[in-house]
Coordinates of C-alpha atoms in Angstrom, one line a residue:
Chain A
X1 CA 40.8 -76.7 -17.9
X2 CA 38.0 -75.2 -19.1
X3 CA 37.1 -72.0 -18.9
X4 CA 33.8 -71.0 -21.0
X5 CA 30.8 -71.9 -19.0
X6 CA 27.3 -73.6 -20.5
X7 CA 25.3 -72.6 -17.2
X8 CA 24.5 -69.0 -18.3
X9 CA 25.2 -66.0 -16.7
X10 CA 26.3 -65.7 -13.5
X11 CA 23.7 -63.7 -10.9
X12 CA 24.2 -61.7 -7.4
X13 CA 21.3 -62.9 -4.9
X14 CA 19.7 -60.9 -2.4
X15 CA 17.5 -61.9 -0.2
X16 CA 14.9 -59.5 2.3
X17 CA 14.3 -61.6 5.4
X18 CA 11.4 -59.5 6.8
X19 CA 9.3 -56.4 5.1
X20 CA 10.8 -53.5 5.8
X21 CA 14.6 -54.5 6.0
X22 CA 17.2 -53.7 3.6
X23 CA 18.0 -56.7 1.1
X24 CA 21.5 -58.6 2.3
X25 CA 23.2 -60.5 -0.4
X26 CA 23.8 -64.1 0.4
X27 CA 25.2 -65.8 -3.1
X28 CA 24.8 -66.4 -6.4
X29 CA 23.7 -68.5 -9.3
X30 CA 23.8 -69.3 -12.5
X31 CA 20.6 -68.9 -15.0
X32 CA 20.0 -68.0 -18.8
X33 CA 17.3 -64.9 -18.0
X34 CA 16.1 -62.8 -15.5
X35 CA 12.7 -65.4 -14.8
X36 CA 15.0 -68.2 -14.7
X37 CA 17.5 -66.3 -12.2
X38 CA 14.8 -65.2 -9.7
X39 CA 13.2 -69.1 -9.7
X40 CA 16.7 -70.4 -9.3
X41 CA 17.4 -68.2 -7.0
X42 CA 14.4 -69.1 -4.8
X43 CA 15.3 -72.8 -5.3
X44 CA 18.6 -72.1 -4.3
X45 CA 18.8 -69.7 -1.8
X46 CA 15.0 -69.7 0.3
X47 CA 14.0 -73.2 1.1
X48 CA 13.3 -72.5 4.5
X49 CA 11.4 -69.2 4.4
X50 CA 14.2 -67.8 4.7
X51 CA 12.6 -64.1 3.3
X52 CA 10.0 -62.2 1.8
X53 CA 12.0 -60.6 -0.4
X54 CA 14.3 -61.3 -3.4
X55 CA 16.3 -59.8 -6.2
X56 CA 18.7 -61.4 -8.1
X57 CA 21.5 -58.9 -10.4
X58 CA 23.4 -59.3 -13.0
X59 CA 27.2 -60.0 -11.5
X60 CA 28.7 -58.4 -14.3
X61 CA 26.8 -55.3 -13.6
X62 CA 28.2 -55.3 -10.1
X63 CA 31.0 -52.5 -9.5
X64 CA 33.3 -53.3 -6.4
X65 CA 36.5 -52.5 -4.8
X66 CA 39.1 -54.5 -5.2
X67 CA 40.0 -56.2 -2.2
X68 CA 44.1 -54.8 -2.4
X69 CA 42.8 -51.3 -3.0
X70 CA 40.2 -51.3 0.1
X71 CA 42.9 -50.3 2.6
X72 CA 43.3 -46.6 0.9
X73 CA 39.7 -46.6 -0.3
X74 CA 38.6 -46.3 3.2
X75 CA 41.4 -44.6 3.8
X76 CA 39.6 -41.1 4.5
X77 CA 37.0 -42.2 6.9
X78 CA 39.7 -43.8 9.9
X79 CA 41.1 -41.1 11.4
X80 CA 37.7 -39.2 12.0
X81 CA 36.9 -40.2 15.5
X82 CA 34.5 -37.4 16.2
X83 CA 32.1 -39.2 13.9
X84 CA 31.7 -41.3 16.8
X85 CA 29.1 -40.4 19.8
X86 CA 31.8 -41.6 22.7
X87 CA 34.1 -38.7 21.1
X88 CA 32.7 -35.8 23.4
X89 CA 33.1 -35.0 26.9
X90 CA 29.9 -34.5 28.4
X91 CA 29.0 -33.8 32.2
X92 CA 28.4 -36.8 34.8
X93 CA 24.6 -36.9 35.4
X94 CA 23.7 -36.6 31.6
X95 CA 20.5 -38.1 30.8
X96 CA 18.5 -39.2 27.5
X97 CA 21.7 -38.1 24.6
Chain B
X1 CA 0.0 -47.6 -21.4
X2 CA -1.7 -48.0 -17.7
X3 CA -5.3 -48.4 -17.0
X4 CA -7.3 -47.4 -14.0
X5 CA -8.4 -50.2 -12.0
X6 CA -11.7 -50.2 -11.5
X7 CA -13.4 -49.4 -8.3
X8 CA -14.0 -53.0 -7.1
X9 CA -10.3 -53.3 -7.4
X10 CA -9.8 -50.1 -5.7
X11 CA -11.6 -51.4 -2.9
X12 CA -9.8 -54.9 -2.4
X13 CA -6.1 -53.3 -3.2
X14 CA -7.3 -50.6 -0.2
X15 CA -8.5 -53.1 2.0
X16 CA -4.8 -55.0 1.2
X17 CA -3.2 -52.0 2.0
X18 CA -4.3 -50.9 4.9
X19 CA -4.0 -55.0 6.2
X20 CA -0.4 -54.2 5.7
X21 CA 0.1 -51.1 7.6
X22 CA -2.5 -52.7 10.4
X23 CA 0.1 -55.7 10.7
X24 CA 2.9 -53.4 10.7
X25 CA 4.4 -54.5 7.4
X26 CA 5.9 -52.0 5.2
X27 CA 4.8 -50.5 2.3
X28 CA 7.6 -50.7 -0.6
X29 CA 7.9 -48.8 -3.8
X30 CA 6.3 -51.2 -6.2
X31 CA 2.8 -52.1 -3.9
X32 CA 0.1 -50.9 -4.7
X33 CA -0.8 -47.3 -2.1
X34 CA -3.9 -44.9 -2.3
X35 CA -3.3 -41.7 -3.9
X36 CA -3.2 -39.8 -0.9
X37 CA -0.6 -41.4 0.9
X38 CA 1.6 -41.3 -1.5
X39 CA 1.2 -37.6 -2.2
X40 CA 1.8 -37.6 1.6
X41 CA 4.8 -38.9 1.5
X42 CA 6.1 -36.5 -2.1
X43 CA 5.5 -33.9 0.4
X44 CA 6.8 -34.8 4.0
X45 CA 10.5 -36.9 2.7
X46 CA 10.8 -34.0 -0.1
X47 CA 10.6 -31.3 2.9
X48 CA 12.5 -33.4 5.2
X49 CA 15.2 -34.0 2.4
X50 CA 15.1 -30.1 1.7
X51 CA 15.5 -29.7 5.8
X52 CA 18.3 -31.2 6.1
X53 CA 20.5 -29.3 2.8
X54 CA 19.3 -26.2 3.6
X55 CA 20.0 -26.9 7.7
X56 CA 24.0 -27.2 5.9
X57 CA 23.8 -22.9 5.8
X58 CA 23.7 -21.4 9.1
X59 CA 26.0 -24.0 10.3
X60 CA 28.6 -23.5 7.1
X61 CA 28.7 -20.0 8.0
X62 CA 30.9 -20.7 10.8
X63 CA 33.3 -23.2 9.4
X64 CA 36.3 -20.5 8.7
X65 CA 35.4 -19.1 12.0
X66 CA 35.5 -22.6 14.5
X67 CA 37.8 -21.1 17.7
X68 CA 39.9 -24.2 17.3
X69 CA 40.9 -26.7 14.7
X70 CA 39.0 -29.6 16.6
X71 CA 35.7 -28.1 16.5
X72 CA 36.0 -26.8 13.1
X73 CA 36.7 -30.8 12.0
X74 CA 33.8 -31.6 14.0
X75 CA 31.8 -29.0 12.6
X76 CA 33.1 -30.0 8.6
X77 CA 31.8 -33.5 9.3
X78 CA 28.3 -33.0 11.2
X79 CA 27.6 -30.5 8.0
X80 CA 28.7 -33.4 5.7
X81 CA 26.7 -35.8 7.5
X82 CA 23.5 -33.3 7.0
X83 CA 24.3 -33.3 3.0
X84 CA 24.3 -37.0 3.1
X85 CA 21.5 -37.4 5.1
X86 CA 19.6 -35.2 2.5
X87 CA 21.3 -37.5 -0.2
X88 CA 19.4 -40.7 1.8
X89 CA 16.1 -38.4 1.6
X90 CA 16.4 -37.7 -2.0
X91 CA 16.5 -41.2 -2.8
X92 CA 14.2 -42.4 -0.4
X93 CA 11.9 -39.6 -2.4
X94 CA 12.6 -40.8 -6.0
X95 CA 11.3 -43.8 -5.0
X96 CA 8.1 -42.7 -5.1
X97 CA 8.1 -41.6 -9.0
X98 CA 9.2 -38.1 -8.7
X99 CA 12.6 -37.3 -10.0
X100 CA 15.1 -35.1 -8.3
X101 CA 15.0 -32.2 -10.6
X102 CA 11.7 -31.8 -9.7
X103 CA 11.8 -31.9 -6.3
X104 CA 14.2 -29.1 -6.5
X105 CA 12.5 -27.1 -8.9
X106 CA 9.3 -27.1 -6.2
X107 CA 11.5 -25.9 -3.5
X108 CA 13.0 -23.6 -5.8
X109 CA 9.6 -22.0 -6.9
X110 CA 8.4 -22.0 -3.2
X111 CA 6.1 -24.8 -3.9
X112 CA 8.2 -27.3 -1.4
X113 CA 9.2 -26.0 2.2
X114 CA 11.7 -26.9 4.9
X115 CA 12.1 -27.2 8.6
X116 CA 10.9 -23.0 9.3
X117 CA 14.1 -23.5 12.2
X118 CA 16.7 -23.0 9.3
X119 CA 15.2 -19.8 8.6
X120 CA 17.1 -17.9 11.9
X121 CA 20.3 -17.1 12.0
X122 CA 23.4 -18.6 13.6
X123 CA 25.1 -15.1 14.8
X124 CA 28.0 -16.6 16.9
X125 CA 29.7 -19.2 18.4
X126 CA 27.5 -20.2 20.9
X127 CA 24.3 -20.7 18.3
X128 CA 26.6 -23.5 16.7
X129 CA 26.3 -25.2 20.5
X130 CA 22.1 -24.2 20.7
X131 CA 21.8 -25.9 17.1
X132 CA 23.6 -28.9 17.7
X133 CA 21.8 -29.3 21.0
X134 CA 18.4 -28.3 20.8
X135 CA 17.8 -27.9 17.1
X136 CA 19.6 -31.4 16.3
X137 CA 17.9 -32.8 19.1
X138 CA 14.5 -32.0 18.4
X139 CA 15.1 -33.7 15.1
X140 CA 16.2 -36.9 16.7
X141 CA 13.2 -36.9 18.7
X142 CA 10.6 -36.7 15.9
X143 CA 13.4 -39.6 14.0
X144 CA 13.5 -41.7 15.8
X145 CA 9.6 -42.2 16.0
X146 CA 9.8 -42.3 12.2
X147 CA 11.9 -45.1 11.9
X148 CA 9.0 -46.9 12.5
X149 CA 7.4 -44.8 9.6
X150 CA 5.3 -47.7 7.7
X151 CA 6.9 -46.9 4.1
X152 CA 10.2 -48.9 4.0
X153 CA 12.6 -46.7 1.9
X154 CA 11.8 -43.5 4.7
X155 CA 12.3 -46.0 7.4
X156 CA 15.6 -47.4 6.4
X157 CA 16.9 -44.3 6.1
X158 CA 15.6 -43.1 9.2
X159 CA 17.5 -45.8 10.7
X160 CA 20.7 -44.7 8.8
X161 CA 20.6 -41.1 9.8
X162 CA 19.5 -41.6 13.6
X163 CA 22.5 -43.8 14.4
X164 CA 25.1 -40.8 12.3
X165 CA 23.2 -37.9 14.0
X166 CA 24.1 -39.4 17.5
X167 CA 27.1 -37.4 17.5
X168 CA 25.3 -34.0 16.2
X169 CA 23.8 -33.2 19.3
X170 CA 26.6 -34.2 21.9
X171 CA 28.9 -32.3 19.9
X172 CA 26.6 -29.2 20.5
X173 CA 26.0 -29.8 24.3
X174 CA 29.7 -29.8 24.5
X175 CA 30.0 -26.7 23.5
X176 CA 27.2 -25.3 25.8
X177 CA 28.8 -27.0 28.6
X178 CA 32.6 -25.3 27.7
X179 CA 31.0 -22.3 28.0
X180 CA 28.7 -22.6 31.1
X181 CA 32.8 -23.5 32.5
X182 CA 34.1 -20.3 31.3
X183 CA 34.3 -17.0 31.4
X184 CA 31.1 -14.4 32.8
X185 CA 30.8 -13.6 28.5
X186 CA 31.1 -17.0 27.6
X187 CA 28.3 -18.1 30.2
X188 CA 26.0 -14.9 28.9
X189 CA 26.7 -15.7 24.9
X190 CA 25.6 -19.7 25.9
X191 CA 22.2 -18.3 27.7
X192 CA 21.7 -15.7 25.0
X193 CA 21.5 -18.7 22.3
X194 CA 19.5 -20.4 24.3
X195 CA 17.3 -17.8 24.4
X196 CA 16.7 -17.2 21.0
X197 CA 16.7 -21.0 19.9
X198 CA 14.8 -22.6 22.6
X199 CA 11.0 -21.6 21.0
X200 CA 11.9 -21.9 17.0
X201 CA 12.8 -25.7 18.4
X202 CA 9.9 -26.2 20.3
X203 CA 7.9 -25.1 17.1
X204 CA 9.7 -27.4 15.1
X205 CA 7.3 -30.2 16.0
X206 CA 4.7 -28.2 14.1
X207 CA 1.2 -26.9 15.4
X208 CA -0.6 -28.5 18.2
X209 CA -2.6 -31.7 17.8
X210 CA -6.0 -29.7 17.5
X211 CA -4.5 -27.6 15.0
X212 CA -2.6 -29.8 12.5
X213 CA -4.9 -30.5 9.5
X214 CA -2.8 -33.3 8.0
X215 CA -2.7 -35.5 11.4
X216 CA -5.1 -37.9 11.5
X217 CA -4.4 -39.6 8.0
X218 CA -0.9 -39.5 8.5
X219 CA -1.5 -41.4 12.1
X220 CA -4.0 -43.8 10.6
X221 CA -1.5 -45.5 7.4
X222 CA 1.6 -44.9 10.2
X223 CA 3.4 -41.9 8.1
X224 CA 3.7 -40.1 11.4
X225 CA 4.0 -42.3 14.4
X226 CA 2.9 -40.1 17.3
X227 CA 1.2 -36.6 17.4
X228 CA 3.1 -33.4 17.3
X229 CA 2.6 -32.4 21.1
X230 CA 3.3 -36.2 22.2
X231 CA 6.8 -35.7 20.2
X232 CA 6.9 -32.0 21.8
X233 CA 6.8 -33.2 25.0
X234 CA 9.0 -36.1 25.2
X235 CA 11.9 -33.1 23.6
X236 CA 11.1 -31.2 26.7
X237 CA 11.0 -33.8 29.2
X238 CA 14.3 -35.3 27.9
X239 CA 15.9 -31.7 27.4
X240 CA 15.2 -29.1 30.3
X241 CA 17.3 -31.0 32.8
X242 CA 20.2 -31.1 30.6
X243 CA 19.7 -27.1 30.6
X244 CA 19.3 -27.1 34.6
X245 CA 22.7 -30.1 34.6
X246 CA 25.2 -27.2 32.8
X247 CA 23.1 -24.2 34.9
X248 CA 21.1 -22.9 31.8
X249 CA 18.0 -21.4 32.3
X250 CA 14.8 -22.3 29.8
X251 CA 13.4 -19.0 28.8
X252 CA 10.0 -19.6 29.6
X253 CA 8.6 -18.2 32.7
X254 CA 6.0 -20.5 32.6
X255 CA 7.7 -23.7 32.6
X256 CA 6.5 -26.4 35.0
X257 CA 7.5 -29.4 36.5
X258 CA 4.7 -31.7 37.0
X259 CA 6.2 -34.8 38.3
X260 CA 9.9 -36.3 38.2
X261 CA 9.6 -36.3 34.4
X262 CA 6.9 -34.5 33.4
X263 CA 7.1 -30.6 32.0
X264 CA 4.7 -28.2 30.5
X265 CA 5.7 -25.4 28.2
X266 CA 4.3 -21.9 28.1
X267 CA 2.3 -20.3 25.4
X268 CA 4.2 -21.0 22.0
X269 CA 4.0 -17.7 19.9
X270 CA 2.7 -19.2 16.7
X271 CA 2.0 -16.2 15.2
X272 CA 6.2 -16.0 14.8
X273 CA 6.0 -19.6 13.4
X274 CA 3.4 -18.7 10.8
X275 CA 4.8 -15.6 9.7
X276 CA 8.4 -17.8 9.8
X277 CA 6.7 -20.4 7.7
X278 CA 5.4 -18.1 5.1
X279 CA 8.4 -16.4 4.6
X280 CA 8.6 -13.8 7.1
X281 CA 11.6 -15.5 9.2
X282 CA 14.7 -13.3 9.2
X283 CA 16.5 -15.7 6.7
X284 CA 13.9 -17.0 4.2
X285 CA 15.0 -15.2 1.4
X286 CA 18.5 -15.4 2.2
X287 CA 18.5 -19.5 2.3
X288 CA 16.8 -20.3 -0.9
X289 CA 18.9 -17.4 -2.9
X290 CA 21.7 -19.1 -2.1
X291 CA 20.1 -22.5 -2.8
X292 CA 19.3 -21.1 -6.1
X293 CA 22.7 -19.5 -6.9
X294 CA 24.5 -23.0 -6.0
X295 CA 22.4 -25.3 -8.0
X296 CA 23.1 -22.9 -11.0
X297 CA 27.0 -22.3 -10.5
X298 CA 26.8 -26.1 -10.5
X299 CA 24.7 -26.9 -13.8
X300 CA 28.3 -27.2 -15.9
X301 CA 29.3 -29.9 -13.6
X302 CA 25.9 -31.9 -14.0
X303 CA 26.3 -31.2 -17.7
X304 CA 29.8 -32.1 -18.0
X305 CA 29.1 -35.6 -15.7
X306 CA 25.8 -36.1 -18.1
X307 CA 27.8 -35.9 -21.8
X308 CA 30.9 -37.6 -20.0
X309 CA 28.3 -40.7 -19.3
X310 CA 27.0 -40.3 -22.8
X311 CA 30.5 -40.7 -24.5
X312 CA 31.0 -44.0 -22.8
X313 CA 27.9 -45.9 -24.4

């Protein structure tokens, strides 16, 4: 099997589908520089128009949690119900909250 | 080394610009913008992100005091959601080539302001229900126009902090409505905070349209979305029947009703919002002391975080 790769580095795509919107990541590729990422990228990833917006990122430079860790991760954030707007008790009648 | 364009260029990257924000497409941090709307922007996300860290003060002060442990959990996170909100701001700042030490040091020097509101105090229970409701929700009124705010890093995070602060204000006209249910000295200390928040939030929205200098540029690249009295009066139309629904009165004798929806306010005192502004307000000094004292007690942890990062490369 082989392992070491002759495609270059691999690359994180994002794409921004209309100005103003945040970027969403929908791949990657593989290129040998940042010009040669970006053009892949677009050849890759936005045939159909699909945005007016792109960045591509190193994968390595990528820092994520790992998939077994997420559960205590996130941990904090579960029990916090209040967070949430249909927490309160609020009179019948209420308007515009 | 950068030179200036010349003013040909000027002219066509203008006339590009202001295409954009005519067809409603944002403005991101590498396009080209005039001068003056950017400078616009240094000032009004810097303030707003300065609103919303110093807005964490006269709410923290009742955190060891919440009557129960529910509201003192939903108290911890609305005031965590207000640092992070200022964290969105920050960034959303930076973005416009001004780092966040300086931005700091101008509010620290007096050269940046904040929402004047912060400047009162919260002097019991009930002011944690006034500031939640009306304070918070004079805020979401002039938000939510700006998530349409034409430069993209302010709107996104407009967008971000509307949908969190959803819960800010209910949690606040929960309280106000416990105590409208209980006792006589519950009901009084509920109309009392009323009574002293109700005009520093009508104020919030600034000076009236004929008075606000900045306006009209503002309205014409789409920083601002509506005027100051438009936003004004949709706060009051949306907020004096939920005073009337939980039997609170609106301190202003010369409130009308001038169709279903419709309400007109009374004379706002903006002598108390200028003297306010300027420093005047009953907490002025109080708030950026301890801004001051907290950003220095925490210069070995910045320090310590900075030559942590530098041992690593």
């Amino acid at each position: 099997m082989k392992t070491a790769d002759n495609q270059g580095e691999l690359w994180e795509v994002f794409i921004q589908s209309k100005p103003g919107q945040a970027f969403k990541h929908v791949g990657s590729i593989h290129a040998f520089d940042k010009d040669n990422a970006i053009e892949n990228a677009r050849d890759i990833y936005t045939r159909r128009n699909e945005g007016t917006g792109l960045w591509v990122v190193p994968s390595a430079e990528i820092i994520a949690v790992a998939l077994n860790e997420s559960d205590y991760f996130f941990e904090p954030a579960t029990d916090k119900i209040y967070r949430h707007p249909t927490f309160y008790n609020l009179p019948k009648g209420l308007t515009h909250m | 080394m950068t030179t200036k364009p010349i003013p040909a260029q000027t002219v066509q990257l203008l006339s590009e610009f202001e295409e954009k924000i005519n067809a409603e497409i944002k403005i991101e941090p590498s396009d080209w913008m005039p001068d003056a709307y950017r400078q616009h922007l240094i000032r009004q996300i810097s303030q707003h992100a300065h609103s919303e860290v110093i807005g964490m003060q006269p709410e923290a002060n009742w955190i060891s005091r919440a009557p129960s442990l529910r509201s003192k959990k939903i108290l911890l996170a609305k005031i965590q959601d207000e640092g992070g909100h200022g964290l969105y701001l920050y960034g959303a700042a930076e973005t416009l080539g001004v780092s966040r030490e300086q931005y700091i040091e101008w509010l620290h020097q007096g050269k940046a302001k904040y929402a004047s509101v912060f400047n009162y105090p919260a002097l019991n229970w009930a002011d944690i229900g006034a500031i939640g409701w009306l304070v918070d929700g004079a805020a979401i009124v002039n938000q939510v126009s700006l998530q349409r705010t034409s430069y993209g890093p302010y709107a996104r995070a407009m967008v971000r902090i509307c949908k969190e602060e959803s819960f800010h204000q209910r949690q606040g006209y929960e309280i106000m409505w416990r105590m409208m249910q209980g006792t006589t000295d519950q009901q009084r200390m509920a109309q009392d905070a009323i009574n002293r928040w109700w005009w520093p939030a009508l104020m919030m929205f600034g000076p009236h349209d004929k008075d606000s200098p900045r306006t009209s540029n503002a309205l014409l690249w789409k920083i601002k979305r509506e005027t100051n009295d438009a936003l004004r009066e949709k706060f009051l139309n949306k907020t004096v029947p939920q005073a009337e629904l939980i039997g609170l009165q609106v301190p202003d004798p010369d409130l009308k009703k001038i169709s279903d929806e419709n309400y007109t306010h009374g004379e706002i005192n903006w002598e108390e919002f200028n003297q306010v502004i300027n420093g005047n307000g009953p907490c002025n000094q109080e708030r950026l002391e301890h801004h001051i004292r907290a950003h220095r007690e925490g210069e070995w942890v910045r320090e310590a975080a900075f030559n942590s990062d530098l041992k690593k490369q």
